[in-house]
PDB file of C-alpha atoms in Angstrom:
ATOM      1  CA  MET A  19       0.134  -0.249  -0.072  1.00 52.00           C
ATOM      2  CA  SER A  20       1.514   3.347  -1.015  1.00 53.00           C
ATOM      3  CA  ALA A  21       1.962   6.427   1.279  1.00 56.00           C
ATOM      4  CA  ARG A  22      -0.808   8.399  -0.018  1.00 59.00           C
ATOM      5  CA  THR A  23      -3.363   6.107  -0.369  1.00 59.00           C
ATOM      6  CA  THR A  24      -3.169   5.306   3.694  1.00 59.00           C
ATOM      7  CA  ARG A  25      -2.992   9.395   4.714  1.00 61.00           C
ATOM      8  CA  THR A  26      -6.349   9.466   2.334  1.00 60.00           C
ATOM      9  CA  ARG A  27      -7.735   6.426   4.490  1.00 68.00           C
ATOM     10  CA  VAL A  28      -6.515   8.385   7.749  1.00 59.00           C
ATOM     11  CA  LEU A  29      -8.388  11.526   6.620  1.00 62.00           C
ATOM     12  CA  ALA A  30     -11.592   9.474   6.062  1.00 64.00           C
ATOM     13  CA  ALA A  31     -11.683   8.421   9.454  1.00 63.00           C
ATOM     14  CA  ALA A  32     -11.275  11.567  11.049  1.00 62.00           C
ATOM     15  CA  ALA A  33     -13.991  12.943   9.371  1.00 66.00           C
ATOM     16  CA  LEU A  34     -16.447  10.181  10.221  1.00 64.00           C
ATOM     17  CA  ALA A  35     -14.904  10.811  13.410  1.00 59.00           C
ATOM     18  CA  VAL A  36     -15.963  14.504  13.549  1.00 56.00           C
ATOM     19  CA  ALA A  37     -19.348  13.862  11.749  1.00 56.00           C
ATOM     20  CA  THR A  38     -19.916  11.470  14.700  1.00 56.00           C
ATOM     21  CA  LEU A  39     -19.536  13.614  17.547  1.00 54.00           C
ATOM     22  CA  THR A  40     -21.203  16.208  15.698  1.00 54.00           C
ATOM     23  CA  LEU A  41     -24.677  13.913  15.746  1.00 50.00           C
ATOM     24  CA  THR A  42     -24.336  13.043  19.243  1.00 51.00           C
ATOM     25  CA  ALA A  43     -24.074  16.553  20.763  1.00 49.00           C
ATOM     26  CA  CYS A  44     -26.903  17.529  18.895  1.00 49.00           C
ATOM     27  CA  ASN A  45     -29.030  14.657  20.053  1.00 51.00           C
ATOM     28  CA  ASN A  46     -27.893  15.728  24.079  1.00 51.00           C
ATOM     29  CA  GLY A  47     -29.051  19.243  23.919  1.00 50.00           C
ATOM     30  CA  GLU A  48     -26.217  20.694  22.817  1.00 48.00           C
ATOM     31  CA  GLY A  49     -26.411  21.364  19.461  1.00 47.00           C
ATOM     32  CA  VAL A  50     -25.724  24.843  17.610  1.00 44.00           C
ATOM     33  CA  ARG A  51     -28.511  27.307  18.819  1.00 49.00           C
ATOM     34  CA  ASP A  52     -30.722  28.881  16.392  1.00 46.00           C
ATOM     35  CA  GLU A  53     -29.791  33.049  17.041  1.00 48.00           C
ATOM     36  CA  GLY A  54     -33.419  34.058  16.026  1.00 47.00           C
ATOM     37  CA  ALA A  55     -33.794  36.679  13.465  1.00 46.00           C
ATOM     38  CA  SER A  56     -31.641  39.695  12.779  1.00 44.00           C
ATOM     39  CA  ALA A  57     -31.430  42.676  15.021  1.00 45.00           C
ATOM     40  CA  GLY A  58     -33.487  44.351  12.085  1.00 45.00           C
ATOM     41  CA  ALA A  59     -36.467  42.038  12.278  1.00 45.00           C
ATOM     42  CA  THR A  60     -36.762  41.403  15.817  1.00 45.00           C
ATOM     43  CA  SER A  61     -40.310  42.332  17.259  1.00 46.00           C
ATOM     44  CA  GLN A  62     -41.272  43.856  20.604  1.00 49.00           C
ATOM     45  CA  PRO A  63     -43.965  42.228  22.692  1.00 45.00           C
ATOM     46  CA  SER A  64     -46.758  44.941  23.280  1.00 47.00           C
ATOM     47  CA  SER A  65     -48.273  45.969  26.180  1.00 47.00           C
ATOM     48  CA  THR A  66     -51.577  46.365  24.787  1.00 47.00           C
ATOM     49  CA  PRO A  67     -53.762  43.122  24.747  1.00 45.00           C
ATOM     50  CA  THR A  68     -54.988  42.714  21.546  1.00 48.00           C
ATOM     51  CA  SER A  69     -56.919  39.468  21.687  1.00 49.00           C
ATOM     52  CA  GLU A  70     -60.366  39.340  21.245  1.00 51.00           C
ATOM     53  CA  SER A  71     -61.170  37.371  24.311  1.00 49.00           C
ATOM     54  CA  GLN A  72     -59.138  40.940  26.128  1.00 53.00           C
ATOM     55  CA  LYS A  73     -61.180  43.311  24.303  1.00 50.00           C
ATOM     56  CA  ASN A  74     -64.242  41.284  25.455  1.00 50.00           C
ATOM     57  CA  LYS A  75     -63.415  41.326  28.837  1.00 50.00           C
ATOM     58  CA  GLU A  76     -62.432  45.214  28.761  1.00 51.00           C
ATOM     59  CA  THR A  77     -65.900  45.595  27.007  1.00 49.00           C
ATOM     60  CA  THR A  78     -68.035  43.434  29.818  1.00 48.00           C
ATOM     61  CA  THR A  79     -66.239  45.976  32.581  1.00 49.00           C
ATOM     62  CA  ASP A  80     -66.829  49.178  31.042  1.00 52.00           C
ATOM     63  CA  ALA A  81     -70.829  48.125  30.594  1.00 48.00           C
ATOM     64  CA  GLY A  82     -70.763  46.683  34.337  1.00 48.00           C
ATOM     65  CA  GLN A  83     -69.012  49.997  35.912  1.00 51.00           C
ATOM     66  CA  ALA A  84     -71.723  52.183  33.529  1.00 46.00           C
ATOM     67  CA  ALA A  85     -74.099  50.083  35.043  1.00 46.00           C
ATOM     68  CA  SER A  86     -73.166  50.117  38.683  1.00 47.00           C
ATOM     69  CA  SER A  87     -72.845  54.200  38.199  1.00 49.00           C
ATOM     70  CA  PRO A  88     -75.913  56.296  39.407  1.00 47.00           C
ATOM     71  CA  ASP A  89     -78.032  57.239  36.476  1.00 50.00           C
ATOM     72  CA  SER A  90     -78.730  61.383  35.566  1.00 46.00           C
ATOM     73  CA  THR A  91     -82.305  61.196  35.949  1.00 48.00           C
ATOM     74  CA  SER A  92     -82.665  59.766  38.859  1.00 46.00           C
ATOM     75  CA  LYS A  93     -80.831  62.196  41.243  1.00 47.00           C
ATOM     76  CA  PRO A  94     -82.857  64.514  43.090  1.00 43.00           C
ATOM     77  CA  LYS A  95     -83.667  67.884  40.707  1.00 47.00           C
ATOM     78  CA  ASP A  96     -83.044  71.386  42.622  1.00 48.00           C
ATOM     79  CA  GLY A  97     -83.560  69.764  45.905  1.00 45.00           C
ATOM     80  CA  LYS A  98     -87.390  68.400  45.186  1.00 46.00           C
ATOM     81  CA  GLY A  99     -86.776  64.745  45.328  1.00 45.00           C
ATOM     82  CA  ALA A 100     -86.366  62.433  42.256  1.00 43.00           C
ATOM     83  CA  GLN A 101     -88.108  62.767  39.121  1.00 46.00           C
ATOM     84  CA  ASN A 102     -90.537  59.723  39.035  1.00 47.00           C
ATOM     85  CA  SER A 103     -91.992  57.538  35.768  1.00 44.00           C
ATOM     86  CA  SER A 104     -94.062  60.400  34.634  1.00 45.00           C
ATOM     87  CA  GLY A 105     -91.373  63.408  34.878  1.00 47.00           C
ATOM     88  CA  SER A 106     -93.253  64.872  37.809  1.00 46.00           C
ATOM     89  CA  THR A 107     -90.889  65.302  40.798  1.00 48.00           C
ATOM     90  CA  GLY A 108     -91.619  64.318  44.790  1.00 47.00           C
ATOM     91  CA  SER A 109     -92.452  67.629  46.371  1.00 47.00           C
ATOM     92  CA  SER A 110     -94.671  68.986  49.336  1.00 48.00           C
ATOM     93  CA  ASP A 111     -96.155  71.656  47.194  1.00 51.00           C
ATOM     94  CA  SER A 112     -98.534  68.689  46.016  1.00 49.00           C
ATOM     95  CA  SER A 113     -99.374  67.097  49.337  1.00 48.00           C
ATOM     96  CA  LYS A 114     -99.834  70.527  50.628  1.00 48.00           C
ATOM     97  CA  SER A 115    -102.239  71.148  48.013  1.00 46.00           C
ATOM     98  CA  SER A 116    -103.860  67.715  48.250  1.00 47.00           C
ATOM     99  CA  ASP A 117    -104.429  68.726  51.847  1.00 48.00           C
ATOM    100  CA  SER A 118    -106.073  71.593  52.005  1.00 47.00           C
ATOM    101  CA  GLN A 119    -108.071  70.164  48.893  1.00 55.00           C
ATOM    102  CA  ASP A 120    -109.301  67.249  51.226  1.00 56.00           C
ATOM    103  CA  THR A 121    -109.664  69.459  54.397  1.00 53.00           C
ATOM    104  CA  PRO A 122    -113.911  70.008  54.907  1.00 55.00           C
ATOM    105  CA  PRO A 123    -114.966  73.565  55.273  1.00 55.00           C
ATOM    106  CA  THR A 124    -115.773  75.192  58.985  1.00 61.00           C
ATOM    107  CA  ARG A 125    -119.028  74.764  59.883  1.00 68.00           C
ATOM    108  CA  THR A 126    -120.563  77.212  62.048  1.00 85.00           C
ATOM    109  CA  PRO A 127    -123.098  75.485  64.644  1.00 90.00           C
ATOM    110  CA  CYS A 128    -126.845  76.188  64.356  1.00 93.00           C
ATOM    111  CA  THR A 129    -127.769  78.352  67.492  1.00 91.00           C
ATOM    112  CA  SER A 130    -131.464  80.219  68.914  1.00 89.00           C
ATOM    113  CA  ALA A 131    -129.795  83.513  67.184  1.00 91.00           C
ATOM    114  CA  ASN A 132    -128.921  82.009  63.882  1.00 93.00           C
ATOM    115  CA  THR A 133    -132.571  79.945  63.368  1.00 95.00           C
ATOM    116  CA  ARG A 134    -136.230  80.182  63.646  1.00 96.00           C
ATOM    117  CA  ALA A 135    -137.703  77.256  65.446  1.00 96.00           C
ATOM    118  CA  THR A 136    -141.543  76.131  64.957  1.00 97.00           C
ATOM    119  CA  ALA A 137    -143.627  73.315  66.937  1.00 98.00           C
ATOM    120  CA  THR A 138    -146.037  71.492  64.493  1.00 97.00           C
ATOM    121  CA  VAL A 139    -149.301  69.156  65.983  1.00 96.00           C
ATOM    122  CA  VAL A 140    -148.934  66.149  63.487  1.00 96.00           C
ATOM    123  CA  SER A 141    -151.553  63.641  62.521  1.00 91.00           C
ATOM    124  CA  ARG A 142    -149.483  60.788  61.782  1.00 92.00           C
ATOM    125  CA  PRO A 143    -148.271  59.450  63.708  1.00 94.00           C
ATOM    126  CA  LEU A 144    -150.620  59.839  66.439  1.00 93.00           C
ATOM    127  CA  ASN A 145    -149.557  62.108  69.576  1.00 95.00           C
ATOM    128  CA  HIS A 146    -146.513  63.479  67.925  1.00 97.00           C
ATOM    129  CA  LEU A 147    -145.147  66.752  67.830  1.00 98.00           C
ATOM    130  CA  LEU A 148    -142.546  67.604  64.820  1.00 98.00           C
ATOM    131  CA  LEU A 149    -140.123  70.558  65.790  1.00 98.00           C
ATOM    132  CA  THR A 150    -138.326  72.487  63.017  1.00 98.00           C
ATOM    133  CA  VAL A 151    -135.266  74.602  63.088  1.00 97.00           C
ATOM    134  CA  THR A 152    -134.772  76.833  59.627  1.00 98.00           C
ATOM    135  CA  ASN A 153    -131.376  78.469  58.915  1.00 97.00           C
ATOM    136  CA  THR A 154    -131.716  82.252  58.899  1.00 97.00           C
ATOM    137  CA  GLY A 155    -128.215  82.998  59.013  1.00 95.00           C
ATOM    138  CA  SER A 156    -125.752  83.471  55.932  1.00 95.00           C
ATOM    139  CA  LYS A 157    -123.012  80.858  56.236  1.00 95.00           C
ATOM    140  CA  ASN A 158    -124.062  76.932  56.659  1.00 97.00           C
ATOM    141  CA  CYS A 159    -124.579  75.133  59.998  1.00 96.00           C
ATOM    142  CA  ASN A 160    -124.958  71.998  61.863  1.00 96.00           C
ATOM    143  CA  VAL A 161    -127.458  71.048  64.238  1.00 95.00           C
ATOM    144  CA  ILE A 162    -126.023  68.327  66.687  1.00 92.00           C
ATOM    145  CA  GLY A 163    -127.393  66.056  68.647  1.00 94.00           C
ATOM    146  CA  TYR A 164    -130.945  66.056  70.035  1.00 96.00           C
ATOM    147  CA  PRO A 165    -133.062  68.823  70.819  1.00 95.00           C
ATOM    148  CA  ALA A 166    -133.568  69.363  75.196  1.00 95.00           C
ATOM    149  CA  VAL A 167    -137.239  69.711  75.583  1.00 95.00           C
ATOM    150  CA  ARG A 168    -139.591  71.001  78.410  1.00 94.00           C
ATOM    151  CA  PHE A 169    -143.315  71.451  78.609  1.00 96.00           C
ATOM    152  CA  GLY A 170    -144.664  73.716  81.072  1.00 92.00           C
ATOM    153  CA  GLU A 171    -143.165  73.435  84.609  1.00 87.00           C
ATOM    154  CA  ALA A 172    -141.685  70.117  83.930  1.00 88.00           C
ATOM    155  CA  GLN A 173    -138.457  69.877  85.854  1.00 86.00           C
ATOM    156  CA  SER A 174    -136.484  67.526  83.828  1.00 88.00           C
ATOM    157  CA  VAL A 175    -136.574  66.581  79.698  1.00 90.00           C
ATOM    158  CA  PRO A 176    -137.602  63.996  77.941  1.00 94.00           C
ATOM    159  CA  PRO A 177    -134.981  61.096  76.683  1.00 96.00           C
ATOM    160  CA  VAL A 178    -133.751  60.541  73.009  1.00 97.00           C
ATOM    161  CA  MET A 179    -134.301  57.672  71.532  1.00 97.00           C
ATOM    162  CA  GLU A 180    -131.148  56.069  70.234  1.00 97.00           C
ATOM    163  CA  GLU A 181    -133.042  53.889  67.066  1.00 97.00           C
ATOM    164  CA  SER A 182    -133.393  57.527  65.346  1.00 97.00           C
ATOM    165  CA  LYS A 183    -129.334  58.439  65.626  1.00 96.00           C
ATOM    166  CA  PRO A 184    -128.484  59.326  62.143  1.00 96.00           C
ATOM    167  CA  GLN A 185    -125.419  58.723  60.492  1.00 94.00           C
ATOM    168  CA  ALA A 186    -123.715  62.048  60.080  1.00 95.00           C
ATOM    169  CA  VAL A 187    -124.087  65.590  61.314  1.00 94.00           C
ATOM    170  CA  VAL A 188    -126.905  67.226  60.035  1.00 97.00           C
ATOM    171  CA  THR A 189    -125.739  70.605  58.094  1.00 97.00           C
ATOM    172  CA  LEU A 190    -128.260  73.348  56.913  1.00 97.00           C
ATOM    173  CA  ALA A 191    -127.553  75.814  53.952  1.00 97.00           C
ATOM    174  CA  PRO A 192    -129.228  79.237  54.395  1.00 97.00           C
ATOM    175  CA  GLY A 193    -132.755  78.586  54.516  1.00 97.00           C
ATOM    176  CA  GLU A 194    -133.045  74.719  54.918  1.00 98.00           C
ATOM    177  CA  SER A 195    -134.233  72.762  57.607  1.00 98.00           C
ATOM    178  CA  GLY A 196    -133.700  70.199  60.138  1.00 98.00           C
ATOM    179  CA  TYR A 197    -136.512  68.079  61.951  1.00 98.00           C
ATOM    180  CA  ALA A 198    -136.721  66.223  64.947  1.00 98.00           C
ATOM    181  CA  GLY A 199    -139.614  64.460  66.260  1.00 98.00           C
ATOM    182  CA  VAL A 200    -141.199  64.286  69.524  1.00 98.00           C
ATOM    183  CA  ARG A 201    -143.578  61.384  71.331  1.00 97.00           C
ATOM    184  CA  LEU A 202    -145.935  63.022  73.113  1.00 97.00           C
ATOM    185  CA  SER A 203    -147.623  60.280  74.554  1.00 96.00           C
ATOM    186  CA  ALA A 204    -148.459  57.030  74.401  1.00 94.00           C
ATOM    187  CA  ALA A 205    -150.650  55.695  71.290  1.00 90.00           C
ATOM    188  CA  ASP A 206    -152.615  53.237  73.400  1.00 91.00           C
ATOM    189  CA  GLY A 207    -153.293  55.228  76.830  1.00 88.00           C
ATOM    190  CA  SER A 208    -150.762  53.036  78.856  1.00 91.00           C
ATOM    191  CA  GLY A 209    -148.673  55.968  79.583  1.00 92.00           C
ATOM    192  CA  SER A 210    -149.051  57.645  83.518  1.00 94.00           C
ATOM    193  CA  ASN A 211    -148.733  60.751  84.964  1.00 93.00           C
ATOM    194  CA  GLY A 212    -150.035  62.773  82.434  1.00 94.00           C
ATOM    195  CA  TYR A 213    -151.069  66.406  81.625  1.00 94.00           C
ATOM    196  CA  THR A 214    -152.005  68.967  79.735  1.00 96.00           C
ATOM    197  CA  ALA A 215    -148.831  71.218  78.168  1.00 96.00           C
ATOM    198  CA  LYS A 216    -149.561  74.753  76.912  1.00 95.00           C
ATOM    199  CA  SER A 217    -145.875  76.018  76.500  1.00 96.00           C
ATOM    200  CA  LEU A 218    -142.649  74.681  75.023  1.00 97.00           C
ATOM    201  CA  SER A 219    -139.138  75.356  75.646  1.00 95.00           C
ATOM    202  CA  PHE A 220    -136.332  73.668  73.691  1.00 94.00           C
ATOM    203  CA  TYR A 221    -132.678  73.953  73.338  1.00 94.00           C
ATOM    204  CA  LEU A 222    -131.120  73.167  69.991  1.00 92.00           C
ATOM    205  CA  ASN A 223    -129.327  70.273  71.522  1.00 85.00           C
ATOM    206  CA  THR A 224    -128.293  69.516  76.062  1.00 73.00           C
ATOM    207  CA  ASP A 225    -125.275  72.267  75.029  1.00 73.00           C
ATOM    208  CA  SER A 226    -126.867  75.078  74.533  1.00 62.00           C
ATOM    209  CA  GLY A 227    -127.338  77.833  75.999  1.00 70.00           C
ATOM    210  CA  THR A 228    -130.598  80.243  75.035  1.00 85.00           C
ATOM    211  CA  ALA A 229    -133.883  78.490  74.458  1.00 91.00           C
ATOM    212  CA  SER A 230    -135.863  78.527  71.568  1.00 92.00           C
ATOM    213  CA  LYS A 231    -139.841  79.280  72.507  1.00 94.00           C
ATOM    214  CA  PRO A 232    -142.702  78.221  69.509  1.00 95.00           C
ATOM    215  CA  SER A 233    -146.056  78.241  70.233  1.00 95.00           C
ATOM    216  CA  LEU A 234    -148.194  75.297  71.020  1.00 96.00           C
ATOM    217  CA  PRO A 235    -152.280  75.449  69.765  1.00 95.00           C
ATOM    218  CA  ALA A 236    -154.142  77.135  72.076  1.00 95.00           C
ATOM    219  CA  LYS A 237    -155.751  74.108  73.763  1.00 95.00           C
ATOM    220  CA  GLY A 238    -152.337  72.865  74.684  1.00 96.00           C
ATOM    221  CA  VAL A 239    -151.401  69.329  74.283  1.00 96.00           C
ATOM    222  CA  TYR A 240    -151.722  66.164  76.492  1.00 96.00           C
ATOM    223  CA  VAL A 241    -148.128  64.409  77.741  1.00 96.00           C
ATOM    224  CA  ASP A 242    -147.553  61.844  79.609  1.00 95.00           C
ATOM    225  CA  ASP A 243    -144.523  59.728  81.280  1.00 94.00           C
ATOM    226  CA  SER A 244    -143.800  57.517  77.540  1.00 96.00           C
ATOM    227  CA  ILE A 245    -142.229  61.111  76.036  1.00 97.00           C
ATOM    228  CA  ALA A 246    -139.179  60.622  73.643  1.00 97.00           C
ATOM    229  CA  VAL A 247    -137.893  63.047  71.298  1.00 98.00           C
ATOM    230  CA  THR A 248    -135.991  61.498  68.081  1.00 98.00           C
ATOM    231  CA  TYR A 249    -132.245  63.235  66.943  1.00 98.00           C
ATOM    232  CA  TRP A 250    -132.258  65.577  64.693  1.00 97.00           C
ATOM    233  CA  GLN A 251    -132.491  64.849  61.160  1.00 98.00           C
ATOM    234  CA  GLN A 252    -132.018  65.777  57.241  1.00 97.00           C
ATOM    235  CA  THR A 253    -135.890  65.725  56.311  1.00 97.00           C
ATOM    236  CA  MET A 254    -138.988  65.685  58.151  1.00 97.00           C
ATOM    237  CA  ALA A 255    -140.445  62.079  57.283  1.00 96.00           C
ATOM    238  CA  ASP A 256    -136.896  61.073  59.108  1.00 96.00           C
ATOM    239  CA  ALA A 257    -137.850  62.463  62.323  1.00 97.00           C
ATOM    240  CA  LEU A 258    -141.621  61.113  62.551  1.00 96.00           C
ATOM    241  CA  THR A 259    -140.150  57.229  61.302  1.00 94.00           C
ATOM    242  CA  TRP A 260    -140.383  56.905  65.426  1.00 88.00           C
TER     243      TRP A 260
END
C-alpha cells in the first residue's frame, strides 16, 4: 500500500469521527442554537392586549361600571326629590295642596240666634209633635245631637230615642231646615202621669245656652211619661219615623 492511500484513509476516518461527535452533541441538546432573526426584524411584545377575549373582557367591564353608576335622571332635581316615571318631581307642595283640598270647610253651630224654630202637631203618627229649625243666617250651620225639650213646668227633659241617631251630623245651608220628632204620649193610652202642657221651650242640643220658645196650639198638648224625642234629622219623614 502506498503512503498516499494510507493518508487518505486516515483523513476519511477523522472526518467520520468528527461527524459522529457532531451528531451525538445534537442529540444531547448541545447542538448549535438558533440565534433567531436578525436584530432589525426582532419584534417586542406589545404591552396592549390585542386578543379578542381581552377586548371582550374590557367591554364587559366598562358596561358593568356604567350600569353600577347612578343614572343622572335618578338624581334629585333642584333638591325636591327624584323624578318619577312621569317626569314629575316629588315635592311637598303637592301634598300641601292635596291636604288643603281634603280639609272640609268650617261649619258654624246652629243656635237660636241664627235659626227660626216652630212646633207643629201632626196627625200621623198619633200624639207626635214636629220640631223644625230653619237656618236664617248667611252660612252653613250644624244641628248637633237632639233637642232638650221642656213642656210647661216640667223639671226634666225627655230621653232621646237612640235608634234615631243619623249617620252624619245634619248640616243646614242658608234657608234649609232640620227636623226632630217628639212622641208626646203613648198611642194606646198606657202612659201614666199625663198632663196638658200649653208652653214649650227647647234647646237645640243639651249644650245650648239659649232656648227657643215656639208656640203651641191654644188648647195645649197632652203629655205623659212615655214622652221621648228623636235626634235632629235632615228630612221631615225621618223625624216622624219613630
